[in-house]
Amino acid sequence: MVKLGMFAGLAGFNLWWYLRDTRPIADNRTIERWIARGEADRGVLELRETLRRSPHDADARIALGRALAASGRLLECARVLESVPDWSPRRFDSLYRAAQAFLMADRARDAEAVLKSILDADPLHPPETGLYHDAGQELLKLYATEDRWEDAYPIIWQVFDRSAPADRPRALTMRVRSEVERVAPGQRREAAARYVAADPTDVEALRALANAEMALQRRDEAFHHIKECLRIRPDDPRVWRDYLAMLQATGDREGFRAAMEKLPASADEEPEVWVHRGRQAEQAGDVEAAASAYRKALDLDPNRIAAHYRLAAIESRLGHRAEAEAHRRRWDELREAQTKLRQVDADYRSALSAAAGDNVDPKALDTFRAATRRLAATCEALGWARAAAACRQILADL
């Protein structure tokens, strides 16, 4: 009897297995109708069965991502689209859709990784030009939201270099806009708070949230978030830079001194950290150490305006008149160029709009050339060599 029962059970299992593997699966048109009727979960089940039988079916994987999105399961959708195989001609489009799903799910760090994978694709097998630029724009929007302009600049130049000559003038505006237009602290706080809620270990989102809270005078919250950043990533120089700036802004001298003593070696990469060291040395009356710190800051960033200003005063106290005058002159140049930048940018964009399209008036083109030269001169004065070179390239393309 026992053996008969075992055979009956085995036969039943084999029948179930056979029926599971041979039953017809709903076609794409049927699944589309289900999705349209709000029955996306039925489509998800069918498409999962398709992939169980044919794991390498890229189209079914993409369809599953769409069905998951329709059922509100954005994170699952993103993971499925991210897994579309490299050999699929729809791979890059799927990655872009995955990044969008990650962003809709407030998973900023995951979206960033996917978008960067599109931009860093093998040059021998690149994504379509329009998709490449869309991915670049999405990544730049994320960096703008998190106020991460150091990360944005390389992406801006990647996009610029991949642009057709006719598109480069517009691409250049992204670099200047990063200086004259910033996302308001309230908007940054709202977005970063969502990113942190979705992924509490996302240090860049935490850092953005801390800085936004500080800008809104919510100091307790700002320090809570920046200290969490330090806990997760204790050697990150940018986290230490921001922490020091917060301590200085609040006048917490004891906390500032304690933080300076704990700085990791990686913080030596940050010019602003050396500016802090210079100010600390000045307060202690050690002008030689202050001068050395400010010089180091300018070695790392020759256009650090605060370092030129402080070093001009220190060199004067040390009796180094020529050096003091050189730093004072450079400080004046940087300050004047920063003051001009907004108007020069506005003139450039206005001239660009007037010179766009076919059958352009030669006078409008001349105006655009003149505006581009003024922008190049301003970029040179600010020390933005790459932007000045881009202006010259645009002029050469005309």
Short mmCIF file of C-alpha atoms in Angstrom, two decimals:
data_model
loop_
_atom_site.label_atom_id
_atom_site.label_comp_id
_atom_site.label_asym_id
_atom_site.label_seq_id
_atom_site.Cartn_x
_atom_site.Cartn_y
_atom_site.Cartn_z
CA MET A 1 0.00 0.00 0.00
CA VAL A 2 2.83 2.36 0.88
CA LYS A 3 4.49 1.70 -2.50
CA LEU A 4 1.20 2.24 -4.30
CA GLY A 5 0.81 5.57 -2.52
CA MET A 6 4.35 6.60 -3.47
CA PHE A 7 3.77 5.70 -7.11
CA ALA A 8 0.48 7.59 -7.12
CA GLY A 9 2.16 10.65 -5.64
CA LEU A 10 5.01 10.48 -8.12
CA ALA A 11 2.60 10.10 -11.01
CA GLY A 12 0.63 13.11 -9.78
CA PHE A 13 3.79 15.19 -9.50
CA ASN A 14 4.93 14.20 -12.98
CA LEU A 15 1.51 15.11 -14.38
CA TRP A 16 1.66 18.51 -12.69
CA TRP A 17 5.17 19.04 -14.01
CA TYR A 18 4.10 18.06 -17.53
CA LEU A 19 1.03 20.31 -17.49
CA ARG A 20 3.05 23.23 -16.11
CA ASP A 21 5.63 22.95 -18.90
CA THR A 22 3.17 22.34 -21.73
CA ARG A 23 0.20 24.58 -20.95
CA PRO A 24 -0.18 27.49 -23.39
CA ILE A 25 1.15 30.84 -22.20
CA ALA A 26 -0.77 34.04 -22.87
CA ASP A 27 0.60 35.99 -25.82
CA ASN A 28 1.81 39.60 -25.68
CA ARG A 29 -1.45 41.00 -27.02
CA THR A 30 -3.41 39.30 -24.24
CA ILE A 31 -0.96 40.54 -21.62
CA GLU A 32 -1.24 44.08 -23.02
CA ARG A 33 -5.04 43.87 -22.62
CA TRP A 34 -4.64 42.72 -19.03
CA ILE A 35 -2.31 45.64 -18.28
CA ALA A 36 -4.76 48.08 -19.90
CA ARG A 37 -7.57 46.65 -17.70
CA GLY A 38 -5.48 47.06 -14.55
CA GLU A 39 -4.70 43.35 -14.30
CA ALA A 40 -0.93 43.67 -14.64
CA ASP A 41 -0.30 41.01 -11.97
CA ARG A 42 -1.74 38.36 -14.29
CA GLY A 43 0.76 39.45 -16.93
CA VAL A 44 3.58 39.27 -14.39
CA LEU A 45 2.74 35.62 -13.62
CA GLU A 46 2.60 34.66 -17.29
CA LEU A 47 5.83 36.44 -18.16
CA ARG A 48 7.65 34.87 -15.23
CA GLU A 49 6.57 31.49 -16.57
CA THR A 50 7.85 32.44 -20.02
CA LEU A 51 11.24 33.31 -18.51
CA ARG A 52 11.28 30.10 -16.50
CA ARG A 53 10.99 28.18 -19.73
CA SER A 54 13.20 30.56 -21.77
CA PRO A 55 15.59 32.41 -19.42
CA HIS A 56 17.36 34.16 -22.31
CA ASP A 57 14.22 35.69 -23.84
CA ALA A 58 15.16 39.39 -23.68
CA ASP A 59 11.82 40.58 -25.04
CA ALA A 60 9.94 38.68 -22.34
CA ARG A 61 12.24 40.20 -19.71
CA ILE A 62 11.49 43.70 -21.01
CA ALA A 63 7.77 42.95 -21.10
CA LEU A 64 7.99 41.71 -17.50
CA GLY A 65 9.60 44.99 -16.50
CA ARG A 66 6.72 46.89 -18.06
CA ALA A 67 4.12 44.68 -16.34
CA LEU A 68 5.85 45.14 -12.98
CA ALA A 69 5.90 48.92 -13.49
CA ALA A 70 2.19 48.86 -14.33
CA SER A 71 1.50 46.97 -11.10
CA GLY A 72 3.44 49.57 -9.11
CA ARG A 73 6.42 47.30 -8.30
CA LEU A 74 9.03 49.80 -9.46
CA LEU A 75 12.04 48.33 -7.69
CA GLU A 76 11.35 44.87 -9.12
CA CYS A 77 10.81 46.47 -12.53
CA ALA A 78 14.19 48.20 -12.36
CA ARG A 79 16.01 45.02 -11.32
CA VAL A 80 14.44 43.04 -14.17
CA LEU A 81 15.25 45.68 -16.80
CA GLU A 82 18.78 45.97 -15.42
CA SER A 83 19.25 42.25 -16.09
CA VAL A 84 18.48 42.40 -19.82
CA PRO A 85 21.54 40.68 -21.37
CA ASP A 86 24.38 42.63 -23.00
CA TRP A 87 23.81 41.03 -26.38
CA SER A 88 20.26 42.34 -26.68
CA PRO A 89 19.88 45.30 -29.09
CA ARG A 90 17.44 46.73 -26.53
CA ARG A 91 19.97 46.57 -23.69
CA PHE A 92 20.70 50.31 -23.44
CA ASP A 93 17.07 51.33 -23.72
CA SER A 94 16.27 48.82 -20.95
CA LEU A 95 19.01 50.27 -18.77
CA TYR A 96 17.65 53.77 -19.27
CA ARG A 97 14.15 52.59 -18.33
CA ALA A 98 15.64 50.82 -15.30
CA ALA A 99 17.26 54.09 -14.19
CA GLN A 100 13.93 55.88 -14.53
CA ALA A 101 12.22 53.20 -12.45
CA PHE A 102 14.95 53.47 -9.78
CA LEU A 103 14.42 57.24 -9.66
CA MET A 104 10.65 56.82 -9.39
CA ALA A 105 11.35 54.46 -6.47
CA ASP A 106 13.72 57.11 -4.98
CA ARG A 107 16.73 54.79 -5.28
CA ALA A 108 19.14 57.52 -6.39
CA ARG A 109 22.33 55.52 -5.89
CA ASP A 110 21.06 52.64 -8.05
CA ALA A 111 19.88 55.04 -10.75
CA GLU A 112 23.28 56.75 -10.79
CA ALA A 113 25.10 53.45 -11.26
CA VAL A 114 22.86 52.44 -14.18
CA LEU A 115 23.11 55.83 -15.92
CA LYS A 116 26.90 55.83 -15.57
CA SER A 117 27.03 52.35 -17.11
CA ILE A 118 25.29 53.77 -20.20
CA LEU A 119 27.69 56.70 -20.45
CA ASP A 120 30.73 54.46 -19.89
CA ALA A 121 29.68 51.89 -22.49
CA ASP A 122 32.22 50.29 -24.81
CA PRO A 123 32.94 52.87 -27.58
CA LEU A 124 32.87 50.02 -30.09
CA HIS A 125 29.29 49.24 -29.07
CA PRO A 126 27.87 52.61 -28.00
CA PRO A 127 24.25 53.46 -27.20
CA GLU A 128 22.21 55.43 -29.70
CA THR A 129 23.14 59.14 -29.60
CA GLY A 130 19.76 60.39 -28.41
CA LEU A 131 19.62 57.85 -25.59
CA TYR A 132 23.20 58.68 -24.59
CA HIS A 133 22.31 62.35 -24.22
CA ASP A 134 19.08 61.55 -22.35
CA ALA A 135 21.07 59.43 -19.88
CA GLY A 136 23.56 62.26 -19.45
CA GLN A 137 20.77 64.74 -18.77
CA GLU A 138 19.15 62.44 -16.19
CA LEU A 139 22.47 61.99 -14.40
CA LEU A 140 23.13 65.73 -14.40
CA LYS A 141 19.66 66.38 -12.95
CA LEU A 142 20.43 63.95 -10.15
CA TYR A 143 23.78 65.61 -9.45
CA ALA A 144 22.12 69.04 -9.48
CA THR A 145 19.50 67.84 -7.00
CA GLU A 146 22.23 66.56 -4.68
CA ASP A 147 24.46 69.62 -5.35
CA ARG A 148 27.28 67.37 -6.57
CA TRP A 149 28.89 69.61 -9.14
CA GLU A 150 32.34 68.03 -8.82
CA ASP A 151 30.77 64.83 -10.15
CA ALA A 152 28.74 66.69 -12.76
CA TYR A 153 31.64 68.41 -14.56
CA PRO A 154 33.16 65.26 -16.10
CA ILE A 155 29.71 64.20 -17.31
CA ILE A 156 29.12 67.62 -18.88
CA TRP A 157 32.34 67.28 -20.89
CA GLN A 158 31.55 63.68 -21.84
CA VAL A 159 28.25 64.86 -23.28
CA PHE A 160 29.90 67.84 -24.96
CA ASP A 161 32.53 65.68 -26.63
CA ARG A 162 29.90 63.23 -27.89
CA SER A 163 27.68 66.01 -29.26
CA ALA A 164 27.50 66.98 -32.92
CA PRO A 165 29.02 70.43 -33.65
CA ALA A 166 25.55 71.96 -33.95
CA ASP A 167 24.63 70.71 -30.45
CA ARG A 168 27.81 71.78 -28.65
CA PRO A 169 26.77 75.42 -27.99
CA ARG A 170 23.74 74.16 -26.08
CA ALA A 171 25.82 71.55 -24.24
CA LEU A 172 28.22 74.26 -23.05
CA THR A 173 25.41 76.10 -21.26
CA MET A 174 25.22 73.23 -18.75
CA ARG A 175 28.67 74.08 -17.39
CA VAL A 176 27.86 77.74 -16.79
CA ARG A 177 24.38 77.06 -15.46
CA SER A 178 25.96 74.88 -12.78
CA GLU A 179 27.47 78.08 -11.35
CA VAL A 180 24.64 80.57 -11.81
CA GLU A 181 21.59 78.35 -11.19
CA ARG A 182 21.35 76.05 -8.19
CA VAL A 183 18.49 73.98 -6.86
CA ALA A 184 16.83 75.71 -3.88
CA PRO A 185 17.66 74.16 -0.47
CA GLY A 186 14.01 73.31 0.17
CA GLN A 187 13.75 71.33 -3.06
CA ARG A 188 17.09 69.60 -2.38
CA ARG A 189 15.97 68.68 1.11
CA GLU A 190 12.68 67.23 -0.14
CA ALA A 191 14.34 65.06 -2.79
CA ALA A 192 17.28 63.96 -0.62
CA ALA A 193 14.93 63.02 2.23
CA ARG A 194 13.06 60.68 -0.13
CA TYR A 195 16.32 59.13 -1.33
CA VAL A 196 17.50 58.54 2.24
CA ALA A 197 14.14 57.05 3.26
CA ALA A 198 14.42 54.60 0.36
CA ASP A 199 18.09 53.79 0.99
CA PRO A 200 19.45 54.90 4.41
CA THR A 201 23.01 53.89 3.43
CA ASP A 202 23.16 56.23 0.41
CA VAL A 203 25.93 58.54 1.65
CA GLU A 204 25.63 61.04 -1.21
CA ALA A 205 21.92 61.47 -0.51
CA LEU A 206 22.65 61.78 3.23
CA ARG A 207 25.33 64.40 2.54
CA ALA A 208 22.95 66.33 0.29
CA LEU A 209 20.28 66.17 2.99
CA ALA A 210 22.74 67.39 5.64
CA ASN A 211 23.82 70.37 3.53
CA ALA A 212 20.23 71.26 2.63
CA GLU A 213 19.22 71.12 6.30
CA MET A 214 22.16 73.38 7.15
CA ALA A 215 21.14 75.88 4.47
CA LEU A 216 17.64 75.92 6.00
CA GLN A 217 19.11 76.56 9.47
CA ARG A 218 17.99 73.12 10.73
CA ARG A 219 21.31 72.56 12.46
CA ASP A 220 20.49 69.58 14.66
CA GLU A 221 19.19 67.63 11.69
CA ALA A 222 22.19 68.66 9.58
CA PHE A 223 24.72 67.43 12.12
CA HIS A 224 22.77 64.20 12.66
CA HIS A 225 22.95 63.39 8.96
CA ILE A 226 26.57 64.41 8.40
CA LYS A 227 27.68 62.32 11.39
CA GLU A 228 25.83 59.36 9.93
CA CYS A 229 27.81 59.94 6.72
CA LEU A 230 31.03 59.86 8.73
CA ARG A 231 29.95 56.63 10.40
CA ILE A 232 29.24 54.92 7.07
CA ARG A 233 32.19 56.37 5.17
CA PRO A 234 34.79 57.61 7.68
CA ASP A 235 37.51 58.32 5.10
CA ASP A 236 35.44 60.33 2.61
CA PRO A 237 37.21 63.70 2.19
CA ARG A 238 34.10 65.49 0.96
CA VAL A 239 32.13 64.43 4.01
CA TRP A 240 34.88 65.82 6.26
CA ARG A 241 35.01 69.01 4.20
CA ASP A 242 31.28 69.56 4.67
CA TYR A 243 31.45 68.67 8.37
CA LEU A 244 34.19 71.25 8.95
CA ALA A 245 32.20 73.89 7.08
CA MET A 246 29.19 73.21 9.32
CA LEU A 247 31.26 73.45 12.48
CA GLN A 248 32.79 76.72 11.33
CA ALA A 249 29.42 78.15 10.30
CA THR A 250 27.97 77.44 13.75
CA GLY A 251 31.02 78.85 15.56
CA ASP A 252 31.74 75.56 17.31
CA ARG A 253 35.47 76.11 17.85
CA GLU A 254 35.92 73.19 20.21
CA GLY A 255 34.15 70.81 17.84
CA PHE A 256 36.14 72.24 14.93
CA ARG A 257 39.47 71.65 16.69
CA ALA A 258 38.44 68.11 17.63
CA ALA A 259 37.42 67.36 14.04
CA MET A 260 40.68 68.75 12.67
CA GLU A 261 42.62 66.36 14.90
CA LYS A 262 40.65 63.39 13.55
CA LEU A 263 41.00 64.16 9.84
CA PRO A 264 41.97 61.08 7.79
CA ALA A 265 44.86 61.26 5.35
CA SER A 266 42.35 61.30 2.47
CA ALA A 267 41.24 64.79 3.56
CA ASP A 268 44.55 66.14 2.25
CA GLU A 269 43.01 65.87 -1.24
CA GLU A 270 40.47 68.60 -0.44
CA PRO A 271 41.61 72.22 -1.03
CA GLU A 272 38.92 73.55 1.30
CA VAL A 273 40.35 71.47 4.14
CA TRP A 274 43.67 73.30 3.67
CA VAL A 275 41.82 76.63 3.80
CA HIS A 276 40.37 75.52 7.15
CA ARG A 277 43.88 74.59 8.31
CA GLY A 278 45.12 78.01 7.27
CA ARG A 279 42.42 79.79 9.24
CA GLN A 280 43.11 77.61 12.27
CA ALA A 281 46.82 78.45 12.08
CA GLU A 282 45.99 82.16 11.77
CA GLN A 283 43.84 82.01 14.89
CA ALA A 284 46.75 80.36 16.69
CA GLY A 285 49.07 83.15 15.51
CA ASP A 286 51.22 80.85 13.35
CA VAL A 287 51.40 82.87 10.13
CA GLU A 288 54.05 80.64 8.53
CA ALA A 289 51.86 77.55 8.96
CA ALA A 290 48.87 79.53 7.70
CA ALA A 291 50.76 80.60 4.58
CA SER A 292 51.86 77.01 3.96
CA ALA A 293 48.28 75.74 4.26
CA TYR A 294 46.89 78.37 1.89
CA ARG A 295 49.63 77.62 -0.65
CA LYS A 296 48.72 73.93 -0.48
CA ALA A 297 45.06 74.81 -1.08
CA LEU A 298 46.09 76.74 -4.21
CA ASP A 299 48.30 73.88 -5.38
CA LEU A 300 45.16 71.72 -5.39
CA ASP A 301 42.88 74.42 -6.79
CA PRO A 302 44.59 77.54 -8.21
CA ASN A 303 41.23 79.30 -8.43
CA ARG A 304 40.23 79.02 -4.77
CA ILE A 305 39.24 82.65 -4.19
CA ALA A 306 39.23 82.50 -0.37
CA ALA A 307 42.79 81.13 -0.36
CA HIS A 308 44.03 83.98 -2.59
CA TYR A 309 42.37 86.55 -0.33
CA ARG A 310 43.81 85.12 2.90
CA LEU A 311 47.23 84.42 1.42
CA ALA A 312 47.51 88.02 0.13
CA ALA A 313 47.08 89.25 3.71
CA ILE A 314 49.48 86.66 5.15
CA GLU A 315 52.22 87.28 2.56
CA SER A 316 51.95 91.00 3.29
CA ARG A 317 52.42 90.32 7.01
CA LEU A 318 55.46 88.20 6.18
CA GLY A 319 56.94 91.04 4.14
CA HIS A 320 56.53 89.22 0.81
CA ARG A 321 55.19 92.21 -1.13
CA ALA A 322 55.41 90.76 -4.65
CA GLU A 323 53.67 87.54 -3.63
CA ALA A 324 51.01 89.47 -1.71
CA GLU A 325 50.32 91.69 -4.73
CA ALA A 326 50.08 88.67 -7.07
CA HIS A 327 47.49 86.98 -4.86
CA ARG A 328 45.55 90.22 -4.38
CA ARG A 329 45.49 90.74 -8.15
CA ARG A 330 44.29 87.18 -8.75
CA TRP A 331 41.62 87.60 -6.10
CA ASP A 332 40.40 90.75 -7.89
CA GLU A 333 40.35 88.93 -11.24
CA LEU A 334 38.33 86.04 -9.86
CA ARG A 335 35.90 88.33 -8.06
CA GLU A 336 35.36 90.49 -11.15
CA ALA A 337 34.86 87.44 -13.39
CA GLN A 338 32.35 85.92 -10.95
CA THR A 339 30.42 89.20 -10.96
CA LYS A 340 30.33 89.26 -14.78
CA LEU A 341 29.48 85.61 -15.27
CA ARG A 342 25.71 85.82 -14.89
CA GLN A 343 25.33 88.60 -17.46
CA VAL A 344 27.84 87.05 -19.86
CA ASP A 345 25.95 83.75 -19.65
CA ALA A 346 22.60 85.48 -20.25
CA ASP A 347 24.05 87.26 -23.32
CA TYR A 348 25.47 83.98 -24.64
CA ARG A 349 22.18 82.12 -24.28
CA SER A 350 20.20 84.94 -25.83
CA ALA A 351 22.59 85.08 -28.80
CA LEU A 352 22.48 81.30 -29.12
CA SER A 353 18.68 81.32 -29.36
CA ALA A 354 18.76 84.04 -32.00
CA ALA A 355 21.35 82.13 -34.05
CA ALA A 356 19.53 78.78 -33.91
CA GLY A 357 17.80 77.15 -36.85
CA ASP A 358 18.17 77.47 -40.61
CA ASN A 359 18.64 80.67 -42.62
CA VAL A 360 20.21 82.52 -39.71
CA ASP A 361 20.71 86.27 -40.12
CA PRO A 362 24.48 86.91 -40.50
CA LYS A 363 24.21 89.66 -37.87
CA ALA A 364 22.78 87.18 -35.38
CA LEU A 365 25.69 84.86 -36.10
CA ASP A 366 28.15 87.71 -35.53
CA THR A 367 26.43 88.52 -32.25
CA PHE A 368 26.72 84.88 -31.21
CA ARG A 369 30.44 84.82 -32.09
CA ALA A 370 31.02 87.95 -29.98
CA ALA A 371 29.03 86.50 -27.05
CA THR A 372 31.02 83.25 -27.27
CA ARG A 373 34.32 85.18 -27.20
CA ARG A 374 33.20 87.12 -24.12
CA LEU A 375 32.19 83.85 -22.46
CA ALA A 376 35.59 82.34 -23.35
CA ALA A 377 37.39 85.35 -21.81
CA THR A 378 35.33 85.09 -18.63
CA CYS A 379 36.01 81.36 -18.38
CA GLU A 380 39.73 82.01 -18.82
CA ALA A 381 39.63 84.60 -16.03
CA LEU A 382 37.89 82.09 -13.75
CA GLY A 383 40.51 79.46 -14.55
CA TRP A 384 38.02 77.21 -16.35
CA ALA A 385 40.43 76.01 -19.02
CA ARG A 386 38.14 73.26 -20.29
CA ALA A 387 35.18 75.62 -20.73
CA ALA A 388 37.34 78.21 -22.48
CA ALA A 389 38.61 75.50 -24.84
CA ALA A 390 35.00 74.47 -25.53
CA CYS A 391 34.18 78.07 -26.50
CA ARG A 392 37.09 78.11 -28.94
CA GLN A 393 35.94 74.78 -30.40
CA ILE A 394 32.44 76.18 -30.93
CA LEU A 395 33.88 79.23 -32.70
CA ALA A 396 35.98 76.97 -34.91
CA ASP A 397 32.89 74.95 -35.82
CA LEU A 398 30.94 78.00 -37.04
#
